[in-house]
């Protein structure tokens, strides 16, 4: 048999060959790798998104058969307005690839549920995963509103005010006026302001003032600050504590003693105790006012104010001076203290006695016993002259003068010279040494001074006068008034004796004016230089004069020269001018002591005879 030519069956064989090849390409033969591919999965597989919103799901792409490459992503079955992002995914290895997918839903997409598919395409490969999308309409926007906030507690006193900051926070586009009020407030509590404007989206802070009337009872009140705008009402809690006000600052006055006796033309002292209360500080003005009786004419008070700086009681000595014309009698009056609207008073019983004439006096400058001035008081003299200080350093105090029984005491001090043992001497040597001039003859350690220099007043004389005033002296007894006669003119070029004498009168007038300004009725007694009486202003500046050695020089030497007679004539003129003339002669012989006393008495003077050292107490003249 002849074989068919191979070529005749080639058509059939060719067809089978194609089938086999196609099968081989469609499915791997056992023992061969599957073709590259991938699968898709979504988590979650359903989304709910509002119109105009977005939603997310996670796509997991699992490569198979060595698949790599770019997979394009798209939505299938999506209505217009729904979009997907991203739109591709890159696969580079064998591990599953996860990708967040964002679905954006336009506001025009109708609400409803949509069955979609997320399709992945790579070349001829196409895979899909189901996705259910629910589109809903957005909720309506919230209505405009506001919130209130503030510090939740406030304390204030009856009759007072306090402030708190209220914050109004607008919400959802609120603007407008919020009316404010208090809820739960007792009568007498008010709020200001009563409205606040909100112009924009930012919070508005407003200071609220709460005023509490004095009639509101102390206590704690649970209040609410209410804000109202149309139908909107918001409230915030506020705890209000009302306290009783503390007692007002004040003071109390007390006097010790509460009764005082003075003579006409003399003075006395009481101690005022001012006790501050409730934090009082400041200046209290003092005055004498009518009590059951009227304040007598000619009675004055030297201390016119007292300063209170702390919480402790303040003690201040008050000096009451009766003029020589103050009517005698007993007066029930008051010491008044005034500070602003505060007025307090303390009762004082004052007895004014007729003044006793000065007939005797005692003059002692050194040698005071440790017991102080008690021995002087026992002499029974009517007037005393003692040094301003106990020892040139320490001034006498008010209580030191008490043993003299309220009788007038004059403080001795120099106005025309300075001794080197005085407390002021180092100060002058350091700050103004040119004030010191030539020595005073016969008195070692003592020098004349430029008594007309302002520095002398500031450094020495004014402080001395202040000490005398503070200690309760009745006046001052001024020595070295005759310094103008002893100053070496070569040390003060341009000066003359005449000019220096005028300067001394000017100084006496200044002493008078200053002390009268502090304590009316304060006495000024110069010692010696009676010839100054002829100068204008001298007699008006002094209350009397002390004259040394008018009848006897130290010691036991009769004064008979023309200068003595001239000084006696001046003394008589001063006496005739109504001034008190005190004489001190230095004698120890009994007949001379008696003669000096008798001569002075015969002239209407007040005599005293002692030793030139003035360091002991001699018996007053009978």
Coordinates of C-alpha atoms in Angstrom, one line a residue:
X1 CA 0.0 0.0 0.0
X2 CA 1.2 3.2 -0.8
X3 CA 1.6 5.6 2.0
X4 CA -0.1 8.9 1.8
X5 CA 2.2 11.6 1.5
X6 CA 2.8 13.2 4.8
X7 CA 1.8 16.4 3.4
X8 CA -1.7 15.3 2.7
X9 CA -2.4 14.9 6.4
X10 CA -0.7 18.0 7.3
X11 CA -3.9 20.0 7.6
X12 CA -5.3 17.7 10.3
X13 CA -2.1 17.3 12.1
X14 CA -1.6 21.0 12.0
X15 CA -5.0 21.6 13.6
X16 CA -4.2 19.3 16.4
X17 CA -0.9 20.8 16.9
X18 CA -2.5 24.2 17.4
X19 CA -4.9 22.7 19.9
X20 CA -2.2 21.1 21.9
X21 CA -0.1 24.2 21.9
X22 CA -3.0 26.2 23.1
X23 CA -3.7 23.8 25.8
X24 CA -0.1 23.8 26.8
X25 CA -0.2 27.6 27.0
X26 CA -3.4 27.6 29.0
X27 CA -2.5 25.2 31.7
X28 CA 0.9 24.3 32.9
X29 CA 1.7 20.9 32.6
X30 CA 2.3 19.0 35.7
X31 CA 5.7 20.0 37.2
X32 CA 5.6 23.5 35.6
X33 CA 4.9 27.1 37.2
X34 CA 1.4 28.8 36.9
X35 CA 1.2 31.9 34.8
X36 CA 1.7 35.4 36.5
X37 CA -1.5 36.7 38.0
X38 CA -2.9 38.5 41.1
X39 CA -6.0 38.7 43.4
X40 CA -7.7 41.7 45.0
X41 CA -9.4 42.0 48.4
X42 CA -10.9 45.0 50.2
X43 CA -11.2 45.7 54.0
X44 CA -13.8 47.0 54.7
X45 CA -15.8 45.9 51.7
X46 CA -18.5 48.5 52.5
X47 CA -18.2 52.3 53.1
X48 CA -20.6 55.0 54.3
X49 CA -19.7 58.5 53.1
X50 CA -21.6 61.7 53.3
X51 CA -22.2 63.9 50.3
X52 CA -19.2 66.0 49.8
X53 CA -17.1 63.7 52.0
X54 CA -14.5 60.9 51.7
X55 CA -14.1 57.4 52.9
X56 CA -11.2 54.9 53.0
X57 CA -10.7 51.2 52.6
X58 CA -7.6 49.1 52.3
X59 CA -6.9 47.2 49.1
X60 CA -4.7 44.1 49.4
X61 CA -3.2 42.8 46.1
X62 CA -1.7 39.4 46.3
X63 CA 0.7 38.6 43.3
X64 CA 0.7 35.0 41.9
X65 CA 3.0 33.2 39.6
X66 CA 5.7 35.8 39.9
X67 CA 3.5 38.6 38.9
X68 CA 5.1 42.1 39.0
X69 CA 4.3 45.4 37.4
X70 CA 1.8 48.2 37.5
X71 CA -1.8 47.5 38.2
X72 CA -4.2 50.3 37.2
X73 CA -7.1 50.8 39.5
X74 CA -10.6 52.0 38.7
X75 CA -14.2 52.0 39.9
X76 CA -16.8 50.0 38.1
X77 CA -20.5 50.9 38.5
X78 CA -19.8 54.2 40.3
X79 CA -22.2 57.1 39.8
X80 CA -20.9 60.4 38.5
X81 CA -19.1 62.3 41.2
X82 CA -17.5 59.3 42.9
X83 CA -13.8 59.1 42.4
X84 CA -11.0 56.8 43.5
X85 CA -7.4 57.7 44.6
X86 CA -4.8 56.5 43.9
X87 CA -5.4 55.0 40.4
X88 CA -2.5 52.6 40.2
X89 CA -0.4 50.3 42.3
X90 CA 3.1 49.0 41.9
X91 CA 4.0 45.4 42.6
X92 CA 7.7 44.6 42.8
X93 CA 8.0 41.4 44.8
X94 CA 6.2 38.3 45.8
X95 CA 4.6 39.6 49.0
X96 CA 1.0 41.0 49.1
X97 CA 0.8 44.8 48.7
X98 CA -1.6 46.9 50.8
X99 CA -2.8 50.3 49.6
X100 CA -5.2 52.7 51.3
X101 CA -7.9 53.8 48.8
X102 CA -9.8 57.0 49.2
X103 CA -13.2 57.4 47.7
X104 CA -14.4 61.0 47.3
X105 CA -18.1 61.6 47.0
X106 CA -19.1 64.9 45.4
X107 CA -21.9 66.8 47.1
X108 CA -24.1 66.3 44.0
X109 CA -24.1 62.5 44.3
X110 CA -27.6 61.3 45.1
X111 CA -27.9 59.5 48.5
X112 CA -28.3 55.8 48.2
X113 CA -26.5 52.4 48.2
X114 CA -24.2 51.6 45.3
X115 CA -22.8 48.2 44.4
X116 CA -19.4 49.0 43.0
X117 CA -16.3 47.1 42.0
X118 CA -12.7 48.1 42.4
X119 CA -11.0 46.8 39.2
X120 CA -7.3 46.1 38.8
X121 CA -5.9 45.9 35.3
X122 CA -2.4 44.9 34.2
X123 CA -2.1 44.2 30.5
X124 CA -4.7 41.5 29.7
X125 CA -5.1 40.6 33.4
X126 CA -8.2 42.0 35.0
X127 CA -9.3 41.3 38.6
X128 CA -12.2 42.9 40.6
X129 CA -13.3 43.2 44.2
X130 CA -16.8 44.1 45.4
X131 CA -17.4 47.3 47.3
X132 CA -20.7 48.6 48.7
X133 CA -20.9 52.4 48.9
X134 CA -23.6 54.0 50.9
X135 CA -23.9 57.8 50.3
X136 CA -25.9 59.8 52.8
X137 CA -26.9 63.4 53.1
X138 CA -24.8 65.4 55.7
X139 CA -26.6 66.5 58.9
X140 CA -27.9 70.1 59.0
X141 CA -25.3 72.6 60.5
X142 CA -25.7 73.3 64.2
X143 CA -27.5 76.4 65.2
X144 CA -25.5 79.5 66.3
X145 CA -24.9 79.5 70.0
X146 CA -22.4 80.6 72.7
X147 CA -20.9 79.5 76.0
X148 CA -20.1 81.4 79.2
X149 CA -17.1 81.0 81.5
X150 CA -15.6 82.9 84.5
X151 CA -13.7 82.4 87.7
X152 CA -16.3 80.6 89.8
X153 CA -15.8 82.4 93.1
X154 CA -15.6 86.0 94.3
X155 CA -15.3 87.7 97.7
X156 CA -16.0 91.2 98.7
X157 CA -17.1 93.3 101.6
X158 CA -20.5 94.8 102.5
X159 CA -20.8 98.1 100.7
X160 CA -18.0 97.2 98.3
X161 CA -17.3 96.2 94.8
X162 CA -15.3 93.4 93.1
X163 CA -14.6 92.4 89.5
X164 CA -14.6 89.2 87.6
X165 CA -13.8 88.5 83.9
X166 CA -16.6 86.9 81.9
X167 CA -15.6 85.1 78.6
X168 CA -18.3 84.7 76.0
X169 CA -17.3 82.1 73.4
X170 CA -19.4 82.1 70.2
X171 CA -20.2 78.9 68.4
X172 CA -21.4 78.1 64.9
X173 CA -21.1 81.6 63.7
X174 CA -23.0 83.3 66.6
X175 CA -22.9 87.1 66.6
X176 CA -25.0 89.7 68.4
X177 CA -25.7 91.1 71.8
X178 CA -25.9 88.9 74.9
X179 CA -27.9 90.4 77.8
X180 CA -26.5 89.7 81.2
X181 CA -28.2 89.2 84.6
X182 CA -27.7 87.6 88.0
X183 CA -29.8 84.7 89.0
X184 CA -30.3 83.9 92.7
X185 CA -28.8 87.2 93.9
X186 CA -30.1 88.8 97.1
X187 CA -31.5 92.3 97.1
X188 CA -28.7 94.8 97.1
X189 CA -26.4 92.8 94.7
X190 CA -26.1 94.3 91.2
X191 CA -24.2 93.6 88.1
X192 CA -22.6 95.9 85.6
X193 CA -22.5 96.0 82.6
X194 CA -25.7 94.3 81.7
X195 CA -24.8 93.3 78.1
X196 CA -21.9 92.3 75.9
X197 CA -21.5 92.4 72.2
X198 CA -20.1 89.5 70.2
X199 CA -19.0 90.9 66.8
X200 CA -17.1 87.9 65.4
X201 CA -15.9 84.3 65.8
X202 CA -13.4 85.1 68.6
X203 CA -14.1 84.8 72.3
X204 CA -15.0 88.1 74.0
X205 CA -13.7 89.0 77.5
X206 CA -15.7 91.5 79.5
X207 CA -15.0 92.7 83.1
X208 CA -18.0 92.4 85.3
X209 CA -18.4 94.6 88.4
X210 CA -20.5 93.2 91.2
X211 CA -21.7 95.8 93.7
X212 CA -22.9 94.8 97.2
X213 CA -24.9 97.2 99.2
X214 CA -24.0 97.6 102.9
X215 CA -27.4 96.2 103.8
X216 CA -26.5 92.7 102.3
X217 CA -26.0 90.2 105.0
X218 CA -22.6 88.6 105.2
X219 CA -22.6 85.0 103.9
X220 CA -22.0 82.8 100.8
X221 CA -24.4 83.0 97.9
X222 CA -24.7 80.5 95.0
X223 CA -25.4 82.7 92.1
X224 CA -25.5 82.3 88.3
X225 CA -24.6 84.7 85.6
X226 CA -27.2 84.4 82.9
X227 CA -26.6 85.3 79.3
X228 CA -29.6 85.7 77.0
X229 CA -29.8 86.3 73.2
X230 CA -33.2 85.8 71.7
X231 CA -34.2 82.2 72.7
X232 CA -30.7 81.3 73.6
X233 CA -30.0 81.2 77.4
X234 CA -26.7 80.1 78.9
X235 CA -25.6 80.3 82.6
X236 CA -22.4 79.9 84.5
X237 CA -22.1 79.4 88.3
X238 CA -20.7 82.1 90.5
X239 CA -20.1 81.7 94.3
X240 CA -20.3 85.1 96.0
X241 CA -18.9 85.5 99.5
X242 CA -20.0 88.7 101.3
X243 CA -17.8 89.7 104.3
X244 CA -18.4 92.3 107.0
X245 CA -15.9 95.1 106.5
X246 CA -13.1 95.2 109.1
X247 CA -13.3 98.0 111.7
X248 CA -12.2 101.3 110.4
X249 CA -8.8 102.6 111.5
X250 CA -9.1 104.7 114.6
X251 CA -7.2 105.7 117.8
X252 CA -7.8 106.3 121.4
X253 CA -6.4 109.1 123.6
X254 CA -5.5 109.0 127.3
X255 CA -3.8 111.6 129.5
X256 CA -1.5 111.0 132.5
X257 CA -2.2 112.7 134.8
X258 CA -5.8 113.8 134.1
X259 CA -5.5 116.9 136.2
X260 CA -2.8 119.6 136.2
X261 CA -2.1 122.7 138.2
X262 CA -0.1 125.6 136.7
X263 CA 0.6 129.2 137.8
X264 CA -0.1 132.2 135.8
X265 CA 2.8 132.8 133.5
X266 CA 4.0 129.2 134.0
X267 CA 3.6 125.8 132.4
X268 CA 2.9 122.2 133.2
X269 CA 3.1 118.9 131.4
X270 CA 1.0 115.8 131.0
X271 CA 1.7 112.7 128.9
X272 CA -0.6 111.9 126.1
X273 CA -0.8 108.3 125.1
X274 CA -2.3 107.7 121.6
X275 CA -3.2 104.1 120.9
X276 CA -3.7 103.2 117.2
X277 CA -6.5 100.8 116.4
X278 CA -7.3 98.7 113.4
X279 CA -4.1 99.7 111.5
X280 CA -4.4 103.5 112.0
X281 CA -1.3 105.5 111.0
X282 CA -0.8 109.1 110.1
X283 CA -0.7 112.5 111.8
X284 CA -3.1 113.5 114.6
X285 CA -3.6 117.2 115.1
X286 CA -3.9 118.2 118.8
X287 CA -5.8 121.1 120.2
X288 CA -7.5 122.2 123.4
X289 CA -11.3 122.4 123.2
X290 CA -14.2 123.2 125.5
X291 CA -15.4 120.5 127.9
X292 CA -17.8 121.3 130.7
X293 CA -15.9 124.6 130.9
X294 CA -14.5 126.8 128.2
X295 CA -10.8 126.9 127.5
X296 CA -9.5 130.0 129.4
X297 CA -8.0 132.8 127.5
X298 CA -4.2 132.8 127.3
X299 CA -3.9 129.0 127.7
X300 CA -1.9 127.3 124.9
X301 CA -0.7 123.8 124.0
X302 CA 2.8 123.5 122.7
X303 CA 2.6 120.1 121.0
X304 CA 0.1 120.5 118.2
X305 CA 0.5 117.1 116.5
X306 CA 1.6 113.5 117.0
X307 CA 2.8 111.1 114.3
X308 CA 1.7 107.5 114.3
X309 CA 3.8 105.1 112.2
X310 CA 3.2 101.7 113.6
X311 CA 0.8 99.6 115.8
X312 CA 2.3 100.5 119.2
X313 CA 1.0 103.2 121.4
X314 CA 2.7 106.6 121.1
X315 CA 3.6 108.7 124.2
X316 CA 4.1 112.4 123.8
X317 CA 4.6 115.1 126.4
X318 CA 2.2 117.9 126.1
X319 CA 3.1 121.3 127.6
X320 CA 0.3 123.6 128.7
X321 CA 1.3 127.2 129.2
X322 CA -0.8 129.8 131.0
X323 CA -0.1 133.4 130.2
X324 CA 0.4 135.9 133.0
X325 CA -3.2 137.1 132.3
X326 CA -4.9 133.7 132.2
X327 CA -7.8 133.9 134.7
X328 CA -7.3 131.8 137.8
X329 CA -9.7 128.9 138.4
X330 CA -10.4 125.2 137.6
X331 CA -11.3 124.3 134.1
X332 CA -12.7 121.0 132.9
X333 CA -11.6 121.0 129.3
X334 CA -10.5 118.4 126.7
X335 CA -7.5 117.6 124.6
X336 CA -8.8 116.8 121.1
X337 CA -7.0 114.7 118.5
X338 CA -8.1 115.0 114.9
X339 CA -7.1 112.9 111.8
X340 CA -9.3 113.4 108.8
X341 CA -12.9 112.7 109.8
X342 CA -11.7 111.0 113.0
X343 CA -12.0 113.0 116.3
X344 CA -11.2 111.7 119.7
X345 CA -11.0 113.5 123.0
X346 CA -9.5 113.1 126.5
X347 CA -10.7 114.9 129.6
X348 CA -8.3 117.2 131.5
X349 CA -8.9 119.2 134.7
X350 CA -6.7 122.2 134.7
X351 CA -6.2 124.5 137.7
X352 CA -4.6 127.9 137.1
X353 CA -3.2 129.5 140.2
X354 CA -2.1 133.0 140.7
X355 CA 1.6 133.4 139.9
X356 CA 3.9 133.7 142.9
X357 CA 6.5 136.5 142.6
X358 CA 10.1 135.5 142.2
X359 CA 11.9 136.6 145.3
X360 CA 14.7 134.0 145.5
X361 CA 16.7 132.0 143.1
X362 CA 19.6 129.5 143.1
X363 CA 22.3 129.3 140.4
X364 CA 24.4 126.1 140.1
X365 CA 26.2 124.9 136.9
X366 CA 28.4 122.0 138.1
X367 CA 28.8 119.6 141.1
X368 CA 25.4 118.1 140.9
X369 CA 25.1 115.1 143.2
X370 CA 24.1 111.6 141.9
X371 CA 20.7 112.2 143.3
X372 CA 20.1 114.9 140.7
X373 CA 18.4 118.2 141.5
X374 CA 16.5 117.1 144.6
X375 CA 18.8 119.2 146.8
X376 CA 18.0 122.3 144.8
X377 CA 14.3 121.7 145.3
X378 CA 14.8 121.6 149.0
X379 CA 16.1 125.2 149.1
X380 CA 12.6 126.5 148.6
X381 CA 13.8 129.0 146.0
X382 CA 11.3 130.4 143.6
X383 CA 13.5 130.1 140.5
X384 CA 16.5 127.9 139.5
X385 CA 19.2 128.2 136.9
X386 CA 21.0 124.9 136.0
X387 CA 23.2 123.9 133.1
X388 CA 21.4 122.5 130.1
X389 CA 23.3 119.2 130.7
X390 CA 24.2 117.1 133.6
X391 CA 27.9 116.9 132.6
X392 CA 28.4 118.8 129.4
X393 CA 27.1 115.8 127.4
X394 CA 23.8 114.5 128.6
X395 CA 20.8 116.9 128.8
X396 CA 18.4 116.9 131.6
X397 CA 15.0 115.2 131.0
X398 CA 11.5 116.2 132.0
X399 CA 11.5 113.8 134.9
X400 CA 14.9 115.2 136.1
X401 CA 13.2 118.5 136.8
X402 CA 10.3 117.0 138.8
X403 CA 12.1 117.4 142.2
X404 CA 11.9 121.2 141.7
X405 CA 8.2 121.0 142.3
X406 CA 7.0 122.8 139.1
X407 CA 8.9 126.0 139.9
X408 CA 10.5 127.8 137.0
X409 CA 13.8 126.4 135.8
X410 CA 16.1 128.1 133.3
X411 CA 18.6 126.2 131.2
X412 CA 22.1 127.7 131.1
X413 CA 23.8 127.7 127.8
X414 CA 26.3 129.9 126.0
X415 CA 25.5 131.8 122.9
X416 CA 28.8 133.6 122.3
X417 CA 31.4 130.9 123.1
X418 CA 32.0 127.2 123.2
X419 CA 33.9 125.1 125.8
X420 CA 35.9 122.1 124.7
X421 CA 34.1 119.7 127.0
X422 CA 30.7 120.3 125.4
X423 CA 29.1 117.7 123.3
X424 CA 29.0 120.0 120.3
X425 CA 32.7 120.8 120.3
X426 CA 34.0 117.9 118.2
X427 CA 31.2 118.5 115.7
X428 CA 32.3 122.1 115.3
X429 CA 36.0 121.2 115.0
X430 CA 35.1 118.7 112.3
X431 CA 32.5 120.6 110.2
X432 CA 33.1 124.3 110.9
X433 CA 36.4 124.9 112.7
X434 CA 36.5 128.5 111.5
X435 CA 33.6 129.2 113.9
X436 CA 36.1 129.1 116.7
X437 CA 37.9 132.4 117.5
X438 CA 40.3 133.6 120.2
X439 CA 40.2 132.1 123.8
X440 CA 38.0 133.5 126.5
X441 CA 40.4 135.1 129.1
X442 CA 40.4 133.3 132.4
X443 CA 38.5 130.2 131.2
X444 CA 40.8 127.5 129.7
X445 CA 39.4 125.5 126.9
X446 CA 36.7 128.1 126.0
X447 CA 36.7 130.2 122.8
X448 CA 34.6 132.9 121.4
X449 CA 32.7 132.0 118.3
X450 CA 31.2 133.5 115.2
X451 CA 27.7 133.6 116.8
X452 CA 26.2 135.4 113.7
X453 CA 27.2 132.6 111.3
X454 CA 24.3 130.4 110.2
X455 CA 26.3 127.3 110.9
X456 CA 26.5 128.3 114.6
X457 CA 22.7 128.4 114.7
X458 CA 22.4 125.1 112.8
X459 CA 25.1 123.0 114.5
X460 CA 24.9 124.3 118.1
X461 CA 22.4 126.9 119.2
X462 CA 19.2 125.6 117.7
X463 CA 19.8 122.0 118.9
X464 CA 20.5 123.4 122.4
X465 CA 17.2 125.3 122.4
X466 CA 15.4 122.1 121.2
X467 CA 16.8 120.2 124.1
X468 CA 15.7 122.9 126.6
X469 CA 12.2 122.9 125.1
X470 CA 12.0 119.1 125.1
X471 CA 13.1 118.8 128.7
X472 CA 10.4 121.2 130.0
X473 CA 12.6 124.1 131.0
X474 CA 10.7 127.4 131.7
X475 CA 13.3 129.3 129.6
X476 CA 17.0 129.7 128.8
X477 CA 19.7 131.7 130.6
X478 CA 22.2 132.8 128.0
X479 CA 25.8 133.4 128.8
X480 CA 28.6 135.2 126.9
X481 CA 26.1 137.6 125.4
X482 CA 29.0 140.2 125.8
X483 CA 31.2 138.2 123.4
X484 CA 31.2 141.2 121.1
X485 CA 33.5 142.9 123.6
X486 CA 36.1 140.1 123.7
X487 CA 36.4 138.9 120.1
X488 CA 39.7 139.6 118.5
X489 CA 38.7 141.9 115.6
X490 CA 41.7 140.9 113.6
X491 CA 40.1 137.4 113.3
X492 CA 36.9 138.9 111.8
X493 CA 38.0 141.4 109.1
X494 CA 35.4 144.0 108.4
X495 CA 33.6 143.7 111.8
X496 CA 33.5 146.4 114.5
X497 CA 32.4 146.3 118.1
X498 CA 29.3 148.2 117.2
X499 CA 28.4 145.9 114.4
X500 CA 29.0 142.8 116.6
X501 CA 26.8 144.2 119.3
X502 CA 24.0 144.6 116.8
X503 CA 24.6 141.0 115.6
X504 CA 24.1 139.8 119.2
X505 CA 20.8 141.6 119.6
X506 CA 19.7 140.0 116.3
X507 CA 20.6 136.6 117.7
X508 CA 18.6 137.2 120.9
X509 CA 15.6 138.2 118.8
X510 CA 16.0 135.0 116.7
X511 CA 16.1 132.9 119.9
X512 CA 13.0 134.7 121.1
X513 CA 11.1 134.1 117.8
X514 CA 12.1 130.5 117.5
X515 CA 11.2 129.5 121.1
X516 CA 7.9 131.4 121.1
X517 CA 7.0 129.6 117.9
X518 CA 7.5 126.3 119.6
X519 CA 6.2 127.2 123.1
X520 CA 4.6 130.5 123.7
X521 CA 5.6 132.0 127.1
X522 CA 9.1 130.5 127.0
X523 CA 11.5 132.8 128.9
X524 CA 14.7 134.3 127.5
X525 CA 17.2 135.7 130.1
X526 CA 20.6 137.0 128.8
X527 CA 23.4 137.3 131.3
X528 CA 25.3 140.5 131.5
X529 CA 25.8 143.2 128.7
X530 CA 22.9 145.3 130.1
X531 CA 24.0 148.2 127.8
X532 CA 22.3 146.3 124.9
X533 CA 19.0 147.5 126.3
X534 CA 19.4 150.7 124.3
X535 CA 19.4 148.8 121.0
X536 CA 16.1 148.3 119.1
X537 CA 14.4 145.0 119.7
X538 CA 16.4 144.0 122.8
X539 CA 13.8 144.6 125.4
X540 CA 11.2 142.9 123.3
X541 CA 13.4 139.8 123.0
X542 CA 14.0 139.3 126.7
X543 CA 11.9 138.5 129.8
X544 CA 14.6 139.6 132.2
X545 CA 18.4 139.7 132.7
X546 CA 21.0 138.1 134.9
X547 CA 23.8 140.3 136.1
X548 CA 27.1 139.1 137.6
X549 CA 29.1 141.1 140.1
X550 CA 26.8 144.1 140.3
X551 CA 27.9 144.7 143.9
X552 CA 30.8 142.3 144.5
X553 CA 33.5 141.0 142.2
X554 CA 34.9 137.6 142.7
X555 CA 35.6 137.2 145.5
X556 CA 34.5 139.6 148.2
X557 CA 35.7 142.7 146.2
X558 CA 33.2 145.5 146.3
X559 CA 32.2 146.9 142.9
X560 CA 32.6 150.6 143.1
X561 CA 34.3 151.7 139.9
X562 CA 32.4 153.8 137.3
X563 CA 31.6 150.7 135.2
X564 CA 29.7 149.3 138.1
X565 CA 27.6 152.4 138.5
X566 CA 26.9 152.4 134.7
X567 CA 25.8 148.8 134.8
X568 CA 23.5 149.5 137.8
X569 CA 21.8 152.3 135.8
X570 CA 21.2 150.0 132.9
X571 CA 19.8 147.4 135.4
X572 CA 17.4 149.9 136.8
X573 CA 16.2 150.8 133.3
X574 CA 15.6 147.2 132.5
X575 CA 13.7 146.8 135.8
X576 CA 11.6 149.9 135.0
X577 CA 10.8 148.3 131.6
X578 CA 9.0 145.6 133.6
X579 CA 11.7 143.0 133.3
X580 CA 12.9 140.7 136.1
X581 CA 16.5 141.5 137.1
X582 CA 18.5 138.6 138.7
X583 CA 21.8 139.4 140.4
X584 CA 24.6 137.0 141.3
X585 CA 27.5 138.3 143.4
X586 CA 30.5 136.3 144.4
X587 CA 31.2 136.7 148.1
X588 CA 31.8 134.4 151.0
X589 CA 32.2 136.8 154.0
X590 CA 28.9 136.9 155.9
X591 CA 28.9 140.7 155.9
X592 CA 29.5 140.9 152.2
X593 CA 26.8 138.2 151.5
X594 CA 24.4 140.2 153.6
X595 CA 25.3 143.5 151.9
X596 CA 24.9 142.1 148.4
X597 CA 21.5 140.7 149.3
X598 CA 20.3 144.0 150.9
X599 CA 21.6 146.2 148.0
X600 CA 19.8 144.0 145.4
X601 CA 16.6 143.9 147.4
X602 CA 16.7 147.7 147.8
X603 CA 16.8 148.0 144.0
X604 CA 13.9 145.7 143.4
X605 CA 16.2 143.0 142.1
X606 CA 16.2 139.3 142.9
X607 CA 19.6 138.5 144.5
X608 CA 21.8 135.4 144.9
X609 CA 25.2 135.3 146.4
X610 CA 27.6 132.3 145.9
X611 CA 31.1 131.3 144.8
X612 CA 32.4 132.0 141.3
X613 CA 32.7 128.3 140.5
X614 CA 28.9 128.0 140.7
X615 CA 29.5 124.4 141.8
X616 CA 27.5 124.4 145.0
X617 CA 24.2 125.5 146.5
X618 CA 24.4 128.6 148.6
X619 CA 21.5 129.7 150.8
X620 CA 19.0 132.0 149.0
X621 CA 19.0 135.5 150.1
X622 CA 16.4 136.2 152.8

